[in-house]
């Protein structure tokens, strides 16, 4: 339903009176309905999607159904991708969103959190994605991060996504295929989104674990690559993932205790919290493993450098013996031992070979060569 024609028609017609009464403030002319940023929207009644002409009409339809059927969980779900400020402000006036949460949704780059504004809930989730590379360079990005903001009310869900990764189309299709799940209402959508994001955390954490194990094997191999840059890069990406995952744990743990979460949905959020705790533990252990691998690689590099220096020093000591003897007998003096003897030259050569052989065997026995 991404039609600019629909939204132009919405912008021309005035807002219905009974819908305007439920807004926080009247719609200003400066605000415009979302067009380019909207991914999809729809009204869901009894777990099934109902077609409507626009967002305001969808909200009107849902609120009329809930008013006529006590205990009904019909709602409107609007999905946006990197919207502009006027578009989010228009939705804020339609759904009565708090200005502070709207500002966070527009600016992005927020810390994972859950805030309550009146009867609505505002949740920020960091998304992560693993990027495959044929060859890693110093500027390669292994983990890409984004954000998903969720505005949750009694009869609406507004999702604002920043970043190209972790789209919510899969979540929406899964819920639409199972009306029983969609009939849980807005909190059911919030659970599905948070569960989807945390599952992505697990996938990325497992892939990073495999990367670290591969690097660890190369560090302790007989012929080490000594690729300190790659290890440091993995360490940096693990810190990026830790900053995205760890701050979400306290808010997610407190979410089941909030009054806006129905009692029948609390166990589902506790399950997501358990999965998130597992991810945090895995990320922490992987981060410690990255530290250990980096320290081991540096120690291994120093050890290999010391071994090279020992080999160089050994050969320098071996070569210095014949150099010294040749230097002595190369001096222009008339009176030097054995210079007039027939066997003098072979004797000096024999002394050189014997001394070099003894030094070589000694260094070899001590592991220097």
CSV table of N, CA, C and O in Angstrom, one decimal, residues 282-365:
chain,number,residue,atom,x,y,z
A,282,UNK,N,27.5,-14.9,25.6
A,282,UNK,CA,28.3,-15.3,24.5
A,282,UNK,C,29.2,-14.2,23.9
A,282,UNK,O,30.4,-14.4,23.6
A,283,UNK,N,28.6,-13.0,23.9
A,283,UNK,CA,29.4,-11.9,23.4
A,283,UNK,C,30.5,-11.5,24.4
A,283,UNK,O,31.6,-11.2,23.9
A,284,UNK,N,30.2,-11.6,25.6
A,284,UNK,CA,31.2,-11.3,26.7
A,284,UNK,C,32.4,-12.3,26.6
A,284,UNK,O,33.6,-12.0,26.6
A,285,UNK,N,32.0,-13.6,26.5
A,285,UNK,CA,33.1,-14.7,26.4
A,285,UNK,C,33.9,-14.5,25.1
A,285,UNK,O,35.1,-14.7,25.1
A,286,UNK,N,33.2,-14.1,24.0
A,286,UNK,CA,33.9,-13.9,22.7
A,286,UNK,C,34.8,-12.7,22.8
A,286,UNK,O,35.9,-12.7,22.2
A,287,UNK,N,34.4,-11.7,23.5
A,287,UNK,CA,35.2,-10.5,23.7
A,287,UNK,C,36.5,-10.9,24.5
A,287,UNK,O,37.6,-10.4,24.2
A,288,UNK,N,36.3,-11.7,25.5
A,288,UNK,CA,37.4,-12.1,26.3
A,288,UNK,C,38.4,-13.0,25.5
A,288,UNK,O,39.6,-12.9,25.6
A,289,UNK,N,37.8,-13.9,24.7
A,289,UNK,CA,38.6,-14.7,23.8
A,289,UNK,C,39.4,-13.9,22.8
A,289,UNK,O,40.5,-14.2,22.5
A,290,UNK,N,38.7,-12.8,22.3
A,290,UNK,CA,39.4,-11.9,21.4
A,290,UNK,C,40.6,-11.2,22.1
A,290,UNK,O,41.7,-11.1,21.5
A,291,UNK,N,40.5,-10.9,23.3
A,291,UNK,CA,41.6,-10.3,24.1
A,291,UNK,C,42.7,-11.3,24.3
A,291,UNK,O,43.9,-11.0,24.1
A,292,UNK,N,42.3,-12.6,24.6
A,292,UNK,CA,43.3,-13.6,24.8
A,292,UNK,C,44.1,-13.9,23.5
A,292,UNK,O,45.3,-14.1,23.5
A,293,UNK,N,43.3,-13.9,22.4
A,293,UNK,CA,43.9,-14.2,21.1
A,293,UNK,C,44.9,-13.1,20.7
A,293,UNK,O,46.0,-13.3,20.2
A,294,UNK,N,44.5,-11.8,20.9
A,294,UNK,CA,45.3,-10.7,20.6
A,294,UNK,C,46.6,-10.7,21.4
A,294,UNK,O,47.7,-10.5,20.9
A,295,UNK,N,46.5,-11.0,22.7
A,295,UNK,CA,47.7,-11.1,23.6
A,295,UNK,C,48.6,-12.3,23.2
A,295,UNK,O,49.8,-12.2,23.1
A,296,UNK,N,47.9,-13.4,22.8
A,296,UNK,CA,48.7,-14.6,22.4
A,296,UNK,C,49.4,-14.3,21.1
A,296,UNK,O,50.5,-14.7,20.8
A,297,UNK,N,48.7,-13.6,20.1
A,297,UNK,CA,49.4,-13.3,18.9
A,297,UNK,C,50.5,-12.4,19.1
A,297,UNK,O,51.6,-12.5,18.4
A,298,UNK,N,50.4,-11.4,20.0
A,298,UNK,CA,51.5,-10.5,20.2
A,298,UNK,C,52.7,-11.3,20.9
A,298,UNK,O,53.9,-11.1,20.5
A,299,UNK,N,52.4,-12.1,21.8
A,299,UNK,CA,53.4,-13.0,22.5
A,299,UNK,C,54.1,-13.9,21.4
A,299,UNK,O,55.3,-14.1,21.4
A,300,UNK,N,53.2,-14.5,20.6
A,300,UNK,CA,53.7,-15.3,19.5
A,300,UNK,C,54.6,-14.6,18.6
A,300,UNK,O,55.7,-15.1,18.1
A,301,UNK,N,54.2,-13.4,18.2
A,301,UNK,CA,55.0,-12.5,17.3
A,301,UNK,C,56.4,-12.2,18.0
A,301,UNK,O,57.4,-12.2,17.3
A,302,UNK,N,56.4,-11.9,19.3
A,302,UNK,CA,57.6,-11.6,20.0
A,302,UNK,C,58.5,-12.8,20.0
A,302,UNK,O,59.7,-12.7,19.9
A,303,UNK,N,57.9,-14.0,20.3
A,303,UNK,CA,58.6,-15.2,20.3
A,303,UNK,C,59.3,-15.5,19.0
A,303,UNK,O,60.5,-15.9,19.0
A,304,UNK,N,58.6,-15.4,17.9
A,304,UNK,CA,59.1,-15.6,16.6
A,304,UNK,C,60.2,-14.6,16.3
A,304,UNK,O,61.2,-15.0,15.7
A,305,UNK,N,60.0,-13.4,16.7
A,305,UNK,CA,61.1,-12.4,16.5
A,305,UNK,C,62.3,-12.7,17.3
A,305,UNK,O,63.5,-12.6,16.8
A,306,UNK,N,62.2,-13.2,18.5
A,306,UNK,CA,63.3,-13.6,19.3
A,306,UNK,C,64.0,-14.8,18.7
A,306,UNK,O,65.3,-14.9,18.7
A,307,UNK,N,63.3,-15.7,18.1
A,307,UNK,CA,63.9,-16.9,17.5
A,307,UNK,C,64.7,-16.4,16.3
A,307,UNK,O,65.8,-16.9,16.0
A,308,UNK,N,64.1,-15.5,15.5
A,308,UNK,CA,64.9,-15.0,14.4
A,308,UNK,C,66.2,-14.3,14.8
A,308,UNK,O,67.2,-14.4,14.2
A,309,UNK,N,66.1,-13.5,15.9
A,309,UNK,CA,67.3,-12.8,16.4
A,309,UNK,C,68.3,-13.8,16.9
A,309,UNK,O,69.5,-13.6,16.7
A,310,UNK,N,67.9,-14.9,17.5
A,310,UNK,CA,68.8,-15.9,17.9
A,310,UNK,C,69.6,-16.6,16.7
A,310,UNK,O,70.8,-16.8,16.7
A,311,UNK,N,68.8,-16.8,15.7
A,311,UNK,CA,69.4,-17.4,14.5
A,311,UNK,C,70.4,-16.5,13.8
A,311,UNK,O,71.5,-16.9,13.4
A,312,UNK,N,70.0,-15.2,13.7
A,312,UNK,CA,70.9,-14.2,13.2
A,312,UNK,C,72.2,-14.1,14.0
A,312,UNK,O,73.3,-14.0,13.5
A,313,UNK,N,72.0,-14.0,15.3
A,313,UNK,CA,73.1,-13.9,16.2
A,313,UNK,C,74.1,-15.1,16.1
A,313,UNK,O,75.3,-15.0,16.2
A,314,UNK,N,73.5,-16.3,16.0
A,314,UNK,CA,74.3,-17.5,15.9
A,314,UNK,C,75.1,-17.5,14.6
A,314,UNK,O,76.3,-17.8,14.6
A,315,UNK,N,74.5,-17.1,13.5
A,315,UNK,CA,75.3,-17.1,12.2
A,315,UNK,C,76.3,-16.0,12.2
A,315,UNK,O,77.4,-16.2,11.7
A,316,UNK,N,76.0,-14.9,12.9
A,316,UNK,CA,77.0,-13.8,13.0
A,316,UNK,C,78.2,-14.3,13.8
A,316,UNK,O,79.4,-14.0,13.5
A,317,UNK,N,78.0,-15.1,14.9
A,317,UNK,CA,79.1,-15.6,15.7
A,317,UNK,C,79.9,-16.6,15.0
A,317,UNK,O,81.1,-16.6,15.1
A,318,UNK,N,79.2,-17.4,14.1
A,318,UNK,CA,80.0,-18.4,13.4
A,318,UNK,C,80.8,-17.7,12.3
A,318,UNK,O,82.0,-18.1,12.1
A,319,UNK,N,80.3,-16.8,11.6
A,319,UNK,CA,81.0,-16.1,10.6
A,319,UNK,C,82.2,-15.2,11.1
A,319,UNK,O,83.2,-15.0,10.5
A,320,UNK,N,82.0,-14.7,12.4
A,320,UNK,CA,83.0,-13.8,13.0
A,320,UNK,C,84.3,-14.5,13.2
A,320,UNK,O,85.4,-13.9,13.2
A,321,UNK,N,84.3,-15.9,13.4
A,321,UNK,CA,85.6,-16.6,13.7
A,321,UNK,C,86.5,-16.6,12.4
A,321,UNK,O,87.7,-16.1,12.5
A,322,UNK,N,86.1,-17.1,11.3
A,322,UNK,CA,87.0,-17.0,10.1
A,322,UNK,C,87.3,-15.6,9.7
A,322,UNK,O,88.4,-15.3,9.2
A,323,UNK,N,86.3,-14.6,9.9
A,323,UNK,CA,86.6,-13.2,9.6
A,323,UNK,C,87.7,-12.7,10.5
A,323,UNK,O,88.6,-12.0,10.0
A,324,UNK,N,87.7,-13.1,11.8
A,324,UNK,CA,88.8,-12.6,12.7
A,324,UNK,C,90.1,-13.2,12.3
A,324,UNK,O,91.1,-12.4,12.2
A,325,UNK,N,90.1,-14.5,12.0
A,325,UNK,CA,91.4,-15.1,11.7
A,325,UNK,C,92.0,-14.6,10.3
A,325,UNK,O,93.1,-14.3,10.2
A,326,UNK,N,91.0,-14.4,9.3
A,326,UNK,CA,91.5,-13.9,8.1
A,326,UNK,C,91.9,-12.4,8.2
A,326,UNK,O,92.9,-12.0,7.5
A,327,UNK,N,91.3,-11.7,9.1
A,327,UNK,CA,91.7,-10.3,9.3
A,327,UNK,C,93.1,-10.2,9.9
A,327,UNK,O,93.9,-9.3,9.6
A,328,UNK,N,93.4,-11.2,10.9
A,328,UNK,CA,94.7,-11.1,11.5
A,328,UNK,C,95.8,-11.5,10.5
A,328,UNK,O,96.8,-10.8,10.4
A,329,UNK,N,95.6,-12.5,9.7
A,329,UNK,CA,96.6,-12.9,8.7
A,329,UNK,C,96.6,-12.0,7.5
A,329,UNK,O,97.5,-12.2,6.7
A,330,UNK,N,95.7,-11.2,7.4
A,330,UNK,CA,95.7,-10.2,6.3
A,330,UNK,C,96.5,-9.0,6.6
A,330,UNK,O,96.7,-8.1,5.7
A,331,UNK,N,97.1,-8.8,7.8
A,331,UNK,CA,97.9,-7.7,8.2
A,331,UNK,C,99.3,-7.8,7.5
A,331,UNK,O,99.8,-8.9,7.4
A,332,UNK,N,99.8,-6.7,7.1
A,332,UNK,CA,101.1,-6.6,6.4
A,332,UNK,C,102.3,-6.6,7.4
A,332,UNK,O,102.9,-5.5,7.6
A,333,UNK,N,102.6,-7.7,8.0
A,333,UNK,CA,103.7,-7.8,8.9
A,333,UNK,C,104.6,-8.9,8.4
A,333,UNK,O,104.2,-10.0,7.9
A,334,UNK,N,106.0,-8.7,8.5
A,334,UNK,CA,106.9,-9.7,8.1
A,334,UNK,C,107.0,-10.9,9.0
A,334,UNK,O,107.2,-12.1,8.6
A,335,UNK,N,107.0,-10.6,10.3
A,335,UNK,CA,107.2,-11.7,11.3
A,335,UNK,C,105.8,-12.1,11.9
A,335,UNK,O,105.3,-11.5,12.8
A,336,UNK,N,105.2,-13.1,11.3
A,336,UNK,CA,103.9,-13.7,11.8
A,336,UNK,C,104.1,-15.2,11.9
A,336,UNK,O,104.8,-15.8,11.0
A,337,UNK,N,103.5,-15.9,12.9
A,337,UNK,CA,103.6,-17.4,13.0
A,337,UNK,C,103.1,-18.1,11.8
A,337,UNK,O,102.1,-17.8,11.2
A,338,UNK,N,103.9,-19.1,11.4
A,338,UNK,CA,103.5,-20.0,10.3
A,338,UNK,C,103.4,-19.4,8.9
A,338,UNK,O,102.8,-20.0,8.0
A,339,UNK,N,103.8,-18.1,8.7
A,339,UNK,CA,103.6,-17.5,7.4
A,339,UNK,C,104.6,-18.1,6.4
A,339,UNK,O,104.4,-18.0,5.2
A,340,UNK,N,105.7,-18.6,6.9
A,340,UNK,CA,106.8,-19.2,6.1
A,340,UNK,C,106.7,-20.7,5.9
A,340,UNK,O,107.5,-21.3,5.2
A,341,UNK,N,105.7,-21.3,6.6
A,341,UNK,CA,105.6,-22.7,6.6
A,341,UNK,C,104.7,-23.2,5.4
A,341,UNK,O,103.7,-22.5,5.1
A,342,UNK,N,105.0,-24.4,4.9
A,342,UNK,CA,104.3,-24.9,3.8
A,342,UNK,C,102.8,-25.3,4.2
A,342,UNK,O,101.9,-25.1,3.5
A,343,UNK,N,102.7,-25.8,5.5
A,343,UNK,CA,101.4,-26.2,6.0
A,343,UNK,C,100.6,-25.1,6.7
A,343,UNK,O,99.6,-25.3,7.2
A,344,UNK,N,101.1,-23.9,6.7
A,344,UNK,CA,100.5,-22.8,7.4
A,344,UNK,C,99.1,-22.5,6.9
A,344,UNK,O,98.1,-22.3,7.6
A,345,UNK,N,99.0,-22.4,5.5
A,345,UNK,CA,97.7,-22.0,5.0
A,345,UNK,C,96.7,-23.0,5.2
A,345,UNK,O,95.5,-22.7,5.7
A,346,UNK,N,97.0,-24.4,4.9
A,346,UNK,CA,96.0,-25.4,5.3
A,346,UNK,C,95.6,-25.5,6.7
A,346,UNK,O,94.5,-25.7,7.1
A,347,UNK,N,96.6,-25.2,7.6
A,347,UNK,CA,96.3,-25.2,9.0
A,347,UNK,C,95.4,-24.2,9.5
A,347,UNK,O,94.4,-24.4,10.3
A,348,UNK,N,95.5,-23.0,8.9
A,348,UNK,CA,94.6,-21.9,9.2
A,348,UNK,C,93.2,-22.2,8.8
A,348,UNK,O,92.2,-22.0,9.5
A,349,UNK,N,93.1,-22.8,7.5
A,349,UNK,CA,91.8,-23.1,7.0
A,349,UNK,C,91.1,-24.2,7.9
A,349,UNK,O,89.9,-24.2,8.2
A,350,UNK,N,92.0,-25.2,8.3
A,350,UNK,CA,91.4,-26.2,9.2
A,350,UNK,C,90.9,-25.7,10.5
A,350,UNK,O,89.9,-26.1,11.1
A,351,UNK,N,91.7,-24.7,11.1
A,351,UNK,CA,91.2,-24.1,12.3
A,351,UNK,C,89.9,-23.3,12.1
A,351,UNK,O,89.0,-23.4,13.0
A,352,UNK,N,89.8,-22.7,11.0
A,352,UNK,CA,88.5,-21.9,10.7
A,352,UNK,C,87.3,-22.9,10.6
A,352,UNK,O,86.2,-22.7,11.2
A,353,UNK,N,87.5,-24.0,9.9
A,353,UNK,CA,86.4,-25.0,9.7
A,353,UNK,C,86.1,-25.7,11.0
A,353,UNK,O,84.9,-25.8,11.3
A,354,UNK,N,87.1,-26.0,11.8
A,354,UNK,CA,86.8,-26.7,13.1
A,354,UNK,C,86.1,-25.7,14.0
A,354,UNK,O,85.1,-26.2,14.7
A,355,UNK,N,86.5,-24.5,14.1
A,355,UNK,CA,85.8,-23.5,15.0
A,355,UNK,C,84.4,-23.3,14.6
A,355,UNK,O,83.5,-23.3,15.4
A,356,UNK,N,84.2,-23.1,13.3
A,356,UNK,CA,82.8,-22.9,12.8
A,356,UNK,C,81.9,-24.1,13.0
A,356,UNK,O,80.7,-24.0,13.4
A,357,UNK,N,82.5,-25.3,12.9
A,357,UNK,CA,81.7,-26.5,13.1
A,357,UNK,C,81.3,-26.7,14.5
A,357,UNK,O,80.2,-27.1,14.9
A,358,UNK,N,82.3,-26.4,15.4
A,358,UNK,CA,82.0,-26.5,16.9
A,358,UNK,C,80.9,-25.5,17.3
A,358,UNK,O,80.0,-25.8,18.1
A,359,UNK,N,81.0,-24.3,16.8
A,359,UNK,CA,80.0,-23.3,17.1
A,359,UNK,C,78.6,-23.7,16.6
A,359,UNK,O,77.6,-23.5,17.3
A,360,UNK,N,78.6,-24.2,15.4
A,360,UNK,CA,77.3,-24.6,14.8
A,360,UNK,C,76.6,-25.7,15.6
A,360,UNK,O,75.4,-25.6,15.9
A,361,UNK,N,77.4,-26.7,16.0
A,361,UNK,CA,76.9,-27.8,16.8
A,361,UNK,C,76.4,-27.3,18.1
A,361,UNK,O,75.4,-27.8,18.7
A,362,UNK,N,77.1,-26.4,18.7
A,362,UNK,CA,76.7,-25.8,20.0
A,362,UNK,C,75.4,-25.1,19.9
A,362,UNK,O,74.5,-25.2,20.8
A,363,UNK,N,75.3,-24.2,18.9
A,363,UNK,CA,74.0,-23.4,18.8
A,363,UNK,C,72.9,-24.4,18.4
A,363,UNK,O,71.7,-24.2,18.9
A,364,UNK,N,73.1,-25.4,17.6
A,364,UNK,CA,72.1,-26.3,17.2
A,364,UNK,C,71.6,-27.1,18.4
A,364,UNK,O,70.4,-27.3,18.6
A,365,UNK,N,72.5,-27.5,19.3
A,365,UNK,CA,72.2,-28.2,20.5
A,365,UNK,C,71.3,-27.4,21.5
A,365,UNK,O,70.4,-27.9,22.1
